[in-house]
Coordinates of C-alpha atoms in Angstrom, one line a residue:
Chain A
M1 CA 101.5 98.1 107.9
S2 CA 98.6 100.5 108.3
L3 CA 97.0 102.0 104.8
Y4 CA 94.8 104.9 105.0
A5 CA 92.9 106.4 102.2
M6 CA 91.9 110.1 102.0
M7 CA 89.4 111.5 99.8
P8 CA 87.5 114.7 99.0
V9 CA 83.7 114.9 98.4
Y10 CA 81.1 117.0 97.7
N11 CA 77.4 115.7 96.6
E12 CA 78.2 112.3 96.0
A13 CA 75.3 110.6 97.4
D14 CA 73.9 109.8 94.0
R15 CA 76.8 109.3 92.4
Y16 CA 79.3 106.7 93.0
L17 CA 80.4 106.7 96.3
K18 CA 78.2 103.6 97.9
H19 CA 80.6 101.7 95.6
V20 CA 83.8 103.1 96.3
L21 CA 83.5 103.1 100.3
N22 CA 82.3 99.5 99.7
H23 CA 85.3 98.6 97.5
L24 CA 87.9 100.9 99.8
S25 CA 86.2 99.5 103.3
D26 CA 87.6 95.8 101.8
F27 CA 91.4 96.6 101.8
V28 CA 92.2 99.7 103.8
N29 CA 92.2 100.4 107.3
R30 CA 90.3 103.6 107.6
I31 CA 89.2 106.1 105.2
V32 CA 89.6 109.8 106.1
I33 CA 86.8 111.9 104.3
L34 CA 87.1 115.8 104.1
D35 CA 83.6 116.6 103.0
D36 CA 83.6 120.3 100.9
G37 CA 80.0 121.7 101.9
S38 CA 78.1 118.7 100.5
T39 CA 74.1 119.9 100.6
D40 CA 72.9 116.0 99.8
R41 CA 72.8 112.7 101.9
T42 CA 76.8 112.7 101.5
P43 CA 77.5 113.0 105.3
K44 CA 74.7 110.6 106.3
L45 CA 76.4 107.7 103.6
C46 CA 80.1 108.7 104.8
R47 CA 79.0 108.0 108.4
S48 CA 77.4 104.8 108.0
Y49 CA 80.9 103.2 107.2
D50 CA 82.7 101.8 110.4
K51 CA 86.0 102.9 108.4
V52 CA 85.4 106.4 107.6
I53 CA 86.5 109.3 109.8
Y54 CA 84.7 112.3 108.5
Y55 CA 85.4 116.1 108.3
R56 CA 83.7 118.7 106.6
N57 CA 84.0 122.4 105.4
E58 CA 80.8 124.4 105.6
H59 CA 81.9 126.3 102.7
R60 CA 82.9 125.0 99.5
T61 CA 87.1 125.3 99.0
F62 CA 87.7 123.1 95.8
E63 CA 86.4 125.6 93.1
R64 CA 88.3 128.6 94.7
N65 CA 91.7 126.7 96.0
E66 CA 92.1 123.0 94.9
P67 CA 95.4 122.9 96.7
A68 CA 94.1 124.4 100.1
L69 CA 91.7 121.5 100.1
R70 CA 94.2 118.5 99.2
R71 CA 96.1 120.2 101.9
Q72 CA 93.8 120.2 104.5
L73 CA 92.7 116.7 103.6
W74 CA 96.5 115.9 103.9
E75 CA 96.8 117.3 107.2
H76 CA 94.1 115.9 108.7
T77 CA 95.3 112.1 107.7
V78 CA 98.8 112.6 108.9
E79 CA 97.6 113.3 112.1
L80 CA 96.5 109.8 112.5
K81 CA 100.0 108.7 111.6
P82 CA 99.4 106.2 108.9
D83 CA 102.3 103.9 107.2
W84 CA 100.8 104.4 103.8
I85 CA 98.3 107.1 102.3
L86 CA 96.1 106.4 99.1
A87 CA 94.7 109.4 97.8
I88 CA 91.6 108.5 95.9
D89 CA 88.7 110.7 94.8
A90 CA 84.9 109.6 95.1
D91 CA 84.5 108.6 91.5
E92 CA 87.7 106.0 91.3
V93 CA 87.9 102.2 92.2
F94 CA 90.8 99.7 91.2
E95 CA 90.4 96.8 89.5
E96 CA 88.8 93.7 91.2
R97 CA 92.0 92.1 91.4
A98 CA 93.8 94.9 93.8
K99 CA 92.0 93.7 96.7
V100 CA 94.4 90.6 97.3
E101 CA 97.4 92.3 95.6
F102 CA 97.5 95.7 97.3
A103 CA 98.9 94.2 100.3
T104 CA 102.3 93.4 98.8
L105 CA 102.5 96.9 97.6
L106 CA 102.7 98.0 101.4
D107 CA 105.5 95.5 102.1
E108 CA 107.8 97.5 99.8
T109 CA 110.9 98.9 100.9
E110 CA 112.7 99.6 98.0
Y111 CA 109.8 102.2 96.7
S112 CA 108.0 104.6 99.1
V113 CA 105.7 106.0 96.1
V114 CA 103.5 104.3 94.0
D115 CA 102.0 105.2 90.4
F116 CA 98.8 103.9 88.8
R117 CA 97.2 104.5 85.4
L118 CA 93.8 106.1 85.5
F119 CA 91.1 105.0 83.0
D120 CA 88.6 107.2 82.1
F121 CA 85.4 105.6 81.4
W122 CA 83.2 107.0 78.6
K123 CA 80.4 104.7 78.5
S124 CA 79.1 101.6 79.7
N125 CA 82.6 99.2 79.8
K126 CA 84.6 101.3 77.8
Y127 CA 87.5 104.2 78.3
R128 CA 88.7 106.9 76.3
I129 CA 92.0 106.3 74.6
D130 CA 92.5 109.3 71.9
C131 CA 95.3 112.0 72.8
G132 CA 95.4 113.2 76.1
W133 CA 93.3 110.6 77.5
N134 CA 95.4 107.7 76.7
P135 CA 95.6 105.8 80.2
W136 CA 98.3 103.4 79.2
V137 CA 100.9 106.0 79.1
K138 CA 100.0 108.3 81.9
N139 CA 101.1 107.5 85.8
H140 CA 99.2 109.1 88.5
R141 CA 100.9 109.1 91.9
M142 CA 98.2 107.8 94.5
L143 CA 100.2 105.9 96.7
V144 CA 102.9 107.1 99.0
K145 CA 104.8 106.1 102.3
Y146 CA 103.7 108.5 105.0
D147 CA 107.3 110.3 105.8
P148 CA 107.1 112.1 109.1
S149 CA 110.3 113.9 108.3
I150 CA 109.6 115.7 105.4
T151 CA 108.6 119.2 105.5
S152 CA 105.6 119.2 103.2
T153 CA 105.1 122.1 100.8
W154 CA 102.2 122.5 98.0
S155 CA 101.8 123.6 94.6
E156 CA 100.6 126.6 94.1
R157 CA 98.8 125.7 91.0
L158 CA 95.0 126.1 91.5
L159 CA 93.9 123.8 89.0
H160 CA 95.7 120.2 89.4
G161 CA 98.2 120.8 91.5
G162 CA 98.5 117.3 92.7
R163 CA 97.1 115.0 95.5
F164 CA 100.5 115.3 97.5
P165 CA 102.8 117.7 99.0
Q166 CA 105.6 118.6 96.3
Q167 CA 108.2 116.3 97.7
Y168 CA 106.4 113.1 97.6
Y169 CA 106.9 114.1 93.6
D170 CA 110.3 114.5 93.9
I171 CA 111.3 111.0 95.1
P172 CA 113.4 109.6 92.2
Y173 CA 111.9 106.0 92.3
A174 CA 108.5 105.3 91.9
F175 CA 106.9 101.9 91.4
Q176 CA 104.6 102.4 88.1
S177 CA 102.1 99.3 89.3
D178 CA 100.1 97.6 86.8
L179 CA 96.9 97.8 89.0
R180 CA 94.2 99.7 87.2
V181 CA 91.8 102.4 88.1
K182 CA 88.5 103.0 87.1
H183 CA 87.6 106.5 87.3
F184 CA 83.8 107.0 86.1
G185 CA 83.9 110.8 86.5
W186 CA 83.1 111.2 83.0
M187 CA 80.6 108.9 82.4
D188 CA 77.7 110.8 83.0
I189 CA 77.1 113.4 80.2
H190 CA 75.5 115.9 82.8
D191 CA 79.1 115.5 84.5
R192 CA 80.8 116.2 81.2
Q193 CA 79.2 119.4 80.8
R194 CA 79.4 120.5 84.5
K195 CA 83.2 119.9 84.3
Y196 CA 83.7 121.3 80.7
D197 CA 82.2 124.9 82.4
F198 CA 84.3 124.5 85.3
Y199 CA 87.4 124.1 83.1
I200 CA 87.0 126.2 80.2
E201 CA 86.7 129.1 82.5
R202 CA 89.8 128.8 83.9
L203 CA 91.9 126.9 81.2
P204 CA 90.4 128.3 77.8
D205 CA 92.8 127.5 75.7
N206 CA 93.9 124.0 76.9
K207 CA 93.2 121.1 74.2
H208 CA 92.0 118.7 76.6
T209 CA 89.5 121.2 78.3
Q210 CA 88.4 121.4 74.7
S211 CA 88.2 117.6 74.1
I212 CA 85.7 117.1 76.7
I213 CA 83.1 117.9 74.4
D214 CA 84.2 116.1 71.7
P215 CA 81.7 114.9 69.3
D216 CA 81.0 111.0 69.5
E217 CA 83.2 110.6 66.3
K218 CA 86.7 112.1 67.5
V219 CA 86.0 109.8 70.7
Q220 CA 88.2 106.8 70.6
L221 CA 87.0 104.3 73.1
E222 CA 88.4 100.7 74.0
E223 CA 86.6 97.9 75.6
W224 CA 88.0 97.4 79.4
I225 CA 90.5 94.4 79.1
P226 CA 89.6 91.8 81.9
C227 CA 92.4 90.7 84.4
K228 CA 92.1 87.9 86.4
T229 CA 92.4 87.6 90.3
L230 CA 95.7 85.7 91.6
Q231 CA 93.2 83.2 93.7
F232 CA 96.3 82.2 95.4
L233 CA 96.7 84.8 97.3
S234 CA 93.3 85.1 98.4
K235 CA 93.3 84.5 102.2
Chain B
M1 CA 141.8 110.6 107.7
G2 CA 138.4 111.1 105.6
K3 CA 136.3 108.8 103.7
K4 CA 137.4 106.9 100.8
V5 CA 135.6 108.1 97.5
V6 CA 134.7 105.7 94.6
S7 CA 132.9 107.0 91.7
I8 CA 130.7 105.3 89.3
L9 CA 130.3 106.1 85.7
T10 CA 127.0 104.6 84.0
T11 CA 125.0 104.9 81.2
S12 CA 121.7 105.8 82.1
H13 CA 120.2 104.9 85.7
F14 CA 117.8 107.4 85.1
D15 CA 116.5 109.0 82.2
A16 CA 118.4 112.0 80.0
E17 CA 116.2 114.6 82.3
G18 CA 117.1 112.6 85.1
K19 CA 113.2 111.8 86.2
R20 CA 112.3 108.7 85.5
C21 CA 114.2 105.4 86.6
V22 CA 113.1 102.1 85.2
Y23 CA 114.5 100.1 87.6
G24 CA 115.8 96.9 86.4
G25 CA 118.4 94.5 87.1
A26 CA 121.3 96.5 86.2
E27 CA 120.0 99.3 88.1
R28 CA 119.2 96.8 91.4
Y29 CA 123.1 95.8 90.6
G30 CA 124.1 99.3 90.9
I31 CA 121.9 100.1 94.2
E32 CA 123.3 96.9 95.7
L33 CA 126.9 97.8 95.1
T34 CA 126.4 101.3 96.3
K35 CA 125.2 100.0 99.6
M36 CA 128.2 97.8 99.8
F37 CA 130.5 100.9 99.8
L38 CA 128.4 102.4 102.2
E39 CA 128.1 99.8 104.6
S40 CA 132.1 99.9 104.4
G41 CA 132.6 103.7 104.9
W42 CA 133.0 104.9 101.7
E43 CA 131.5 107.9 100.0
V44 CA 129.9 107.0 96.8
N45 CA 128.9 109.3 93.7
W46 CA 127.5 108.4 90.4
W47 CA 128.0 109.6 86.9
Q48 CA 125.9 109.2 84.0
A49 CA 124.8 110.8 80.8
G50 CA 122.5 113.3 81.2
L51 CA 121.2 117.0 80.7
G52 CA 123.4 118.7 83.1
W53 CA 121.5 117.7 86.3
S54 CA 122.4 116.4 89.9
K55 CA 120.2 114.4 92.3
Q56 CA 120.2 112.3 95.1
L57 CA 120.5 108.6 94.1
L58 CA 120.3 107.3 97.7
P59 CA 120.8 109.4 101.0
G60 CA 124.2 111.2 100.7
V61 CA 124.6 109.6 97.2
T62 CA 124.5 112.1 94.2
I63 CA 124.3 111.3 90.7
Q64 CA 125.2 113.6 88.4
G65 CA 123.9 113.7 84.4
I66 CA 126.7 115.0 81.9
P67 CA 125.8 115.8 79.0
V68 CA 127.2 113.6 76.1
K69 CA 127.8 114.4 72.2
D70 CA 128.2 111.2 70.6
S71 CA 127.9 107.8 70.6
F72 CA 129.9 106.1 68.0
A73 CA 130.4 102.2 67.5
Q74 CA 128.4 101.3 71.1
T75 CA 130.9 103.7 73.4
C76 CA 130.5 107.1 74.5
S77 CA 133.8 108.9 74.4
S78 CA 132.8 112.2 75.6
L79 CA 131.3 110.8 78.7
N80 CA 134.3 108.6 79.0
Q81 CA 136.4 111.6 78.8
A82 CA 134.3 114.1 81.1
F83 CA 134.4 111.5 83.9
Y84 CA 138.1 111.3 83.6
E85 CA 138.6 114.9 83.9
Q86 CA 136.5 115.2 86.6
A87 CA 136.6 112.3 89.0
D88 CA 140.3 112.1 88.6
R89 CA 141.1 112.6 92.6
V90 CA 139.0 109.4 93.7
D91 CA 140.4 106.5 95.3
L92 CA 138.3 104.1 93.0
A93 CA 136.8 104.4 89.8
I94 CA 134.0 101.8 88.6
Y95 CA 132.8 101.4 85.0
F96 CA 129.7 100.2 85.3
V97 CA 129.2 99.3 81.9
T98 CA 132.7 97.8 80.1
F99 CA 132.5 100.3 77.0
L100 CA 132.6 103.0 79.2
C101 CA 136.3 102.3 79.6
Y102 CA 137.1 103.6 76.2
P103 CA 139.2 105.6 75.3
L104 CA 140.3 106.8 78.8
T105 CA 140.9 104.7 82.3
L106 CA 141.3 106.1 85.7
P107 CA 144.5 104.4 87.5
K108 CA 142.6 102.5 89.9
S109 CA 139.6 101.0 88.3
I110 CA 137.5 98.3 88.2
A111 CA 135.1 97.5 84.9
I112 CA 131.7 95.3 85.2
S113 CA 130.4 93.0 82.7
H114 CA 127.0 92.3 83.1
G115 CA 127.1 89.7 80.2
I116 CA 127.3 89.3 76.6
F117 CA 124.8 91.7 74.6
W118 CA 125.9 91.0 71.2
D119 CA 125.0 87.5 70.5
Y120 CA 121.7 88.1 68.5
P121 CA 121.4 88.1 64.5
S122 CA 120.8 91.7 63.9
W123 CA 123.5 92.9 66.4
E124 CA 126.0 93.9 63.4
S125 CA 123.0 96.0 61.7
R126 CA 122.2 97.7 64.8
I127 CA 125.7 98.8 65.7
G128 CA 125.8 100.3 61.9
G129 CA 127.5 97.8 60.1
H130 CA 130.6 96.0 59.6
L131 CA 133.0 98.7 59.6
Q132 CA 131.8 100.2 63.0
G133 CA 132.0 96.2 64.1
D134 CA 135.4 96.3 63.5
E135 CA 135.5 99.5 65.3
W136 CA 133.7 98.1 68.5
Y137 CA 135.8 95.0 68.2
H138 CA 139.0 97.4 68.6
R139 CA 137.2 99.6 71.3
M140 CA 136.1 96.3 73.3
E141 CA 139.8 95.3 73.4
K142 CA 140.9 98.2 74.4
A143 CA 138.3 99.0 76.9
L144 CA 139.0 95.5 78.7
S145 CA 142.5 96.0 78.6
S146 CA 142.5 99.1 80.3
P147 CA 140.9 99.1 84.1
G148 CA 142.6 97.2 86.8
K149 CA 140.4 94.5 86.9
V150 CA 137.1 93.5 84.5
V151 CA 134.6 91.9 87.1
S152 CA 132.4 89.6 85.0
V153 CA 129.0 88.3 86.3
D154 CA 129.3 85.0 84.3
T155 CA 132.1 82.6 82.7
A156 CA 130.8 83.1 78.9
T157 CA 132.1 86.7 78.9
I158 CA 135.4 85.5 79.8
N159 CA 135.4 83.1 77.7
W160 CA 134.4 85.0 74.6
A161 CA 137.2 87.7 75.8
T162 CA 140.0 85.2 76.0
W163 CA 139.3 83.5 72.7
H164 CA 139.8 86.8 71.1
W165 CA 142.6 88.2 73.3
P166 CA 144.2 84.8 75.2
A167 CA 146.6 87.3 77.4
M168 CA 143.3 88.9 78.9
L169 CA 142.5 86.1 81.3
P170 CA 144.3 87.6 84.6
R171 CA 142.6 90.6 84.0
F172 CA 139.2 89.2 84.7
E173 CA 137.1 88.2 88.0
Y174 CA 134.3 86.3 87.8
I175 CA 131.7 87.3 90.0
P176 CA 128.4 85.9 89.6
N177 CA 125.2 87.6 89.9
F178 CA 123.2 87.8 93.7
V179 CA 120.2 86.5 95.4
D180 CA 119.2 87.5 99.2
T181 CA 118.3 84.2 100.0
S182 CA 116.8 84.8 103.5
Y183 CA 114.4 87.2 101.7
F184 CA 113.7 84.9 98.6
H185 CA 113.0 81.2 100.0
P186 CA 110.4 78.7 99.5
L187 CA 107.0 78.0 101.4
P188 CA 106.3 75.1 103.1
E189 CA 103.9 73.1 100.8
N190 CA 100.4 74.3 101.2
K191 CA 98.5 74.2 98.1
K192 CA 94.9 74.8 98.5
D193 CA 94.0 73.5 94.9
D194 CA 96.1 71.1 92.4
K195 CA 96.9 73.0 89.7
I196 CA 100.6 73.5 88.6
R197 CA 101.7 77.2 87.9
I198 CA 104.2 77.8 85.6
V199 CA 106.1 81.3 85.7
F200 CA 108.0 83.5 83.2
P201 CA 109.2 86.2 85.1
R202 CA 110.8 88.4 82.3
R203 CA 110.4 91.6 80.3
L204 CA 108.4 90.8 77.0
T205 CA 111.0 90.6 74.8
T206 CA 112.1 88.3 72.0
V207 CA 115.4 88.1 73.2
R208 CA 113.7 86.2 76.4
G209 CA 112.0 83.8 74.6
I210 CA 108.6 85.4 75.0
G211 CA 107.0 83.7 71.9
E212 CA 108.4 80.8 72.2
A213 CA 106.8 80.6 76.0
M214 CA 103.6 81.8 74.5
E215 CA 103.7 79.2 72.2
A216 CA 104.2 76.3 74.7
A217 CA 101.7 77.9 76.6
K218 CA 99.1 77.4 74.2
I219 CA 100.0 73.8 73.1
I220 CA 100.6 72.8 76.9
T221 CA 97.1 74.2 78.5
E222 CA 94.9 72.5 75.2
K223 CA 96.4 68.9 77.1
Y224 CA 96.4 70.1 80.8
T225 CA 93.6 72.3 81.5
G226 CA 94.9 72.4 85.1
V227 CA 97.8 74.3 84.3
E228 CA 98.5 78.0 84.4
F229 CA 101.1 80.1 82.9
H230 CA 102.1 83.7 84.6
F231 CA 103.7 86.0 82.5
V232 CA 105.0 88.4 84.9
G233 CA 107.0 91.4 83.4
R234 CA 106.9 94.9 81.4
G235 CA 106.9 95.1 78.0
H236 CA 109.2 97.7 75.8
D237 CA 105.8 99.9 75.6
Y238 CA 102.2 100.1 76.6
Q239 CA 101.2 98.5 73.4
H240 CA 103.1 95.3 74.1
E241 CA 101.5 95.8 77.4
R242 CA 98.0 95.6 76.3
Q243 CA 98.4 93.2 73.5
M244 CA 99.8 90.7 76.4
M245 CA 97.1 91.4 78.5
R246 CA 94.3 90.6 75.8
W247 CA 96.3 87.3 75.0
A248 CA 95.8 86.8 78.7
A249 CA 92.2 87.3 78.7
Q250 CA 91.3 85.0 76.3
S251 CA 92.1 81.8 78.3
N252 CA 91.6 81.0 82.0
N253 CA 94.9 79.4 82.1
F254 CA 96.6 82.7 81.2
F255 CA 97.7 85.5 83.4
Y256 CA 99.6 88.7 82.9
Y257 CA 100.4 90.8 85.3
W258 CA 103.9 92.5 86.8
R259 CA 105.6 93.3 90.0
S260 CA 108.4 95.3 91.7
P261 CA 111.4 93.2 92.6
M262 CA 110.4 92.6 95.9
G263 CA 106.9 91.8 94.9
M264 CA 108.0 89.0 93.2
K265 CA 108.8 87.1 96.3
E266 CA 105.1 85.8 96.9
I267 CA 104.6 85.2 92.9
Y268 CA 107.9 82.4 93.1
Q269 CA 106.6 80.9 96.5
H270 CA 103.0 80.0 94.8
M271 CA 104.5 78.6 91.4
D272 CA 105.8 75.1 90.4
I273 CA 107.9 75.9 87.6
C274 CA 110.0 78.8 86.2
L275 CA 110.8 79.4 82.4
I276 CA 114.0 81.8 81.7
P277 CA 114.0 80.5 78.0
S278 CA 116.4 83.6 76.9
K279 CA 117.7 83.3 73.5
S280 CA 120.3 85.8 73.8
T281 CA 121.8 89.1 76.1
E282 CA 121.9 87.1 79.2
G283 CA 124.1 87.3 82.2
T284 CA 123.9 85.2 85.3
S285 CA 120.3 86.4 85.4
L286 CA 118.7 87.8 89.2
S287 CA 115.3 86.3 88.0
C288 CA 116.9 83.4 87.6
L289 CA 118.4 83.0 90.8
E290 CA 115.5 84.5 92.9
A291 CA 113.0 81.8 91.2
M292 CA 115.7 79.1 92.0
A293 CA 116.0 80.5 96.0
C294 CA 112.5 79.6 96.3
G295 CA 112.8 76.5 95.3
L296 CA 111.5 76.5 91.7
P297 CA 113.0 74.3 89.4
V298 CA 114.0 76.7 86.3
I299 CA 113.9 75.6 82.6
A300 CA 116.5 77.8 81.1
G301 CA 118.3 78.7 77.6
N302 CA 121.6 77.1 77.2
I303 CA 123.0 80.5 76.7
G304 CA 124.7 83.3 78.1
G305 CA 125.7 83.2 81.9
L306 CA 122.6 80.5 82.4
P307 CA 124.7 77.7 82.3
D308 CA 126.9 78.8 85.1
L309 CA 123.5 78.4 87.4
I310 CA 121.7 75.5 86.0
I311 CA 123.0 72.0 85.8
H312 CA 120.9 70.0 83.3
N313 CA 118.7 67.3 85.1
H314 CA 120.0 68.5 88.8
N315 CA 118.6 72.1 89.5
G316 CA 116.5 72.4 86.5
L317 CA 116.6 71.9 82.8
L318 CA 119.0 73.5 80.4
I319 CA 117.9 73.8 77.0
K320 CA 117.9 75.0 73.4
P321 CA 115.2 77.7 73.5
S322 CA 112.7 76.6 71.2
A323 CA 109.0 76.0 71.7
E324 CA 109.2 72.5 71.0
N325 CA 111.9 72.0 73.7
L326 CA 110.1 74.1 76.0
V327 CA 106.6 71.9 75.7
E328 CA 108.8 68.5 75.9
S329 CA 110.6 69.8 79.3
I330 CA 107.5 71.3 80.7
K331 CA 105.9 68.1 80.1
Q332 CA 108.7 66.3 81.9
L333 CA 108.0 68.2 85.1
I334 CA 104.3 68.3 85.0
E335 CA 104.2 64.7 84.8
N336 CA 106.8 63.7 87.5
K337 CA 106.0 65.3 90.6
E338 CA 109.0 64.2 92.4
E339 CA 111.3 65.2 89.8
R340 CA 109.9 68.5 89.8
Q341 CA 110.7 68.7 93.6
Q342 CA 113.9 67.1 93.5
L343 CA 115.5 70.0 91.0
G344 CA 113.3 72.7 93.2
E345 CA 115.2 71.5 96.5
H346 CA 118.4 71.4 94.5
A347 CA 117.8 74.9 93.1
R348 CA 117.3 76.0 96.5
N349 CA 121.0 74.9 97.4
T350 CA 122.5 76.0 94.4
A351 CA 120.9 79.8 95.0
L352 CA 122.6 79.3 98.7
M353 CA 126.0 79.5 96.8
F354 CA 124.7 82.8 95.3
D355 CA 123.9 84.7 98.4
I356 CA 124.4 88.2 98.4
S357 CA 126.7 87.9 101.2
I358 CA 129.2 85.9 99.3
W359 CA 128.7 88.6 96.2
K360 CA 129.8 91.3 99.1
E361 CA 132.8 89.4 100.1
R362 CA 134.2 88.4 96.5
W363 CA 133.6 92.3 95.5
K364 CA 135.6 93.5 98.4
S365 CA 138.3 91.0 97.7
V366 CA 138.6 92.8 94.1
I367 CA 138.8 96.0 95.3
Q368 CA 141.6 95.3 97.7
S369 CA 143.5 94.0 95.0
V370 CA 143.0 97.0 93.0
I371 CA 143.6 99.9 95.5
G372 CA 146.4 97.9 97.3
E373 CA 144.5 98.1 100.8
E374 CA 141.5 96.6 102.9
V375 CA 138.1 98.0 102.0

């Protein structure tokens, strides 16, 4: 069973990209990257990985139309006819134990979509858990078995329209994996401010958007709970 | 001649909104039953309580969510009546849970009992006290008396019912649960270390004996440092899961995670002992059968349908599920490798008698007796 990761990137060279690519290289077959017009060393970094297949837009699409970017990435990926597709961002990594357990997910025949919980790291080894940030109850669809017979359509929502075509969200049996994803996109206070500025313009009344800049006393954090690797599954 | 049609009524394969399915043992049973009908050329449709939606369960199989008004004494009369009116032309009706037969039953019908679920101390208060308890008995009698046959996954339910209502015996057909023994099988011994691994492959609930198993794990690992305990299953909510993860993080010998049903195979294949210390609410557990099929000796609670699977000291150990008894049985199997392996071999041989192919044949025979022609 082949597993292809697909990932949009934009000016990631000094963020988490190297860490993410090292991590993915351990358990995926290929990493399809769509560079949304980076102006830093991102292209060079991407191309230094054997597993990366690199595509590039000269002009930035994300800020105007995220679904169009996701769709373009999907189309590049499915051209390669993978068995499974992992949609991951350049600031997300699975917990360590996933490396030996991911293969089992791909042997699955009872499920064709898998959801994961995303833990938003806020500082050092802690993630945020208050209100809409509670990672324990939110399942994100990140892994799907590619079905060429499905005619894909995409959500028209310009923000948060999903990482996959709509049809992959309509599949009734999703496996909710216990493998946790560490999301580092909120770690840096400058990233937070930048994202807040972006979302407040587009979703001004959204409570979750407001909560991005909550003062420290309103932010509830929880220490990461380690989970051991199943050594007997290591090859 | 068109295809024969079977309609299956259940409570909740999906949630009320039809969006989420928690895929547990009963749901797997339902899917295997559906596949058996499809393989035999039948048309299958499902009905359940829901907010008026319709969706696809499997290719070509729909499931309808019928709005339900009441649920009194653990029965759903309005769901039963809506099904009675709307599914009246089918060749066969299956009531996936026995109490769904109350008050009306279609002429050619089979009800399924997945095991006794009223054998824990707080049952009566949960059902709404003594009076509702009496009404529940009355409705249960009616529900069990109405369909053509009642398929029971264990003998405990049949014994319970015939003790209350002796004339009911002929209505019952015992079809224990199944395991795909070609998928769930042992691996040749190929250990990379000398650890002994023990798995608790169930939900983190009191009826499954989670507290006793955790206590036993603590006591055992104090004495035997090379023993690992793997707790593999979801909690009722995320708080339980988070708490369990924290608990497991305290010790190098404790693990907590969960797997899909198919993903359990490789876990069983790397374990040495399986714990099913259920205290109540148990039929012929799929987890127990799958562990046995992978060649694991099972230490099982002596309740519900588990004695239908485990013969003490032959293919596992059957115990009163207390922490003390668990500790003693686990010690016995840790210290005696030969016994452990022999019980595991016998467990595998026992599981072969519960292979899914046998289950399908038994089901076909019951269906034939109800509809009066071959399936």
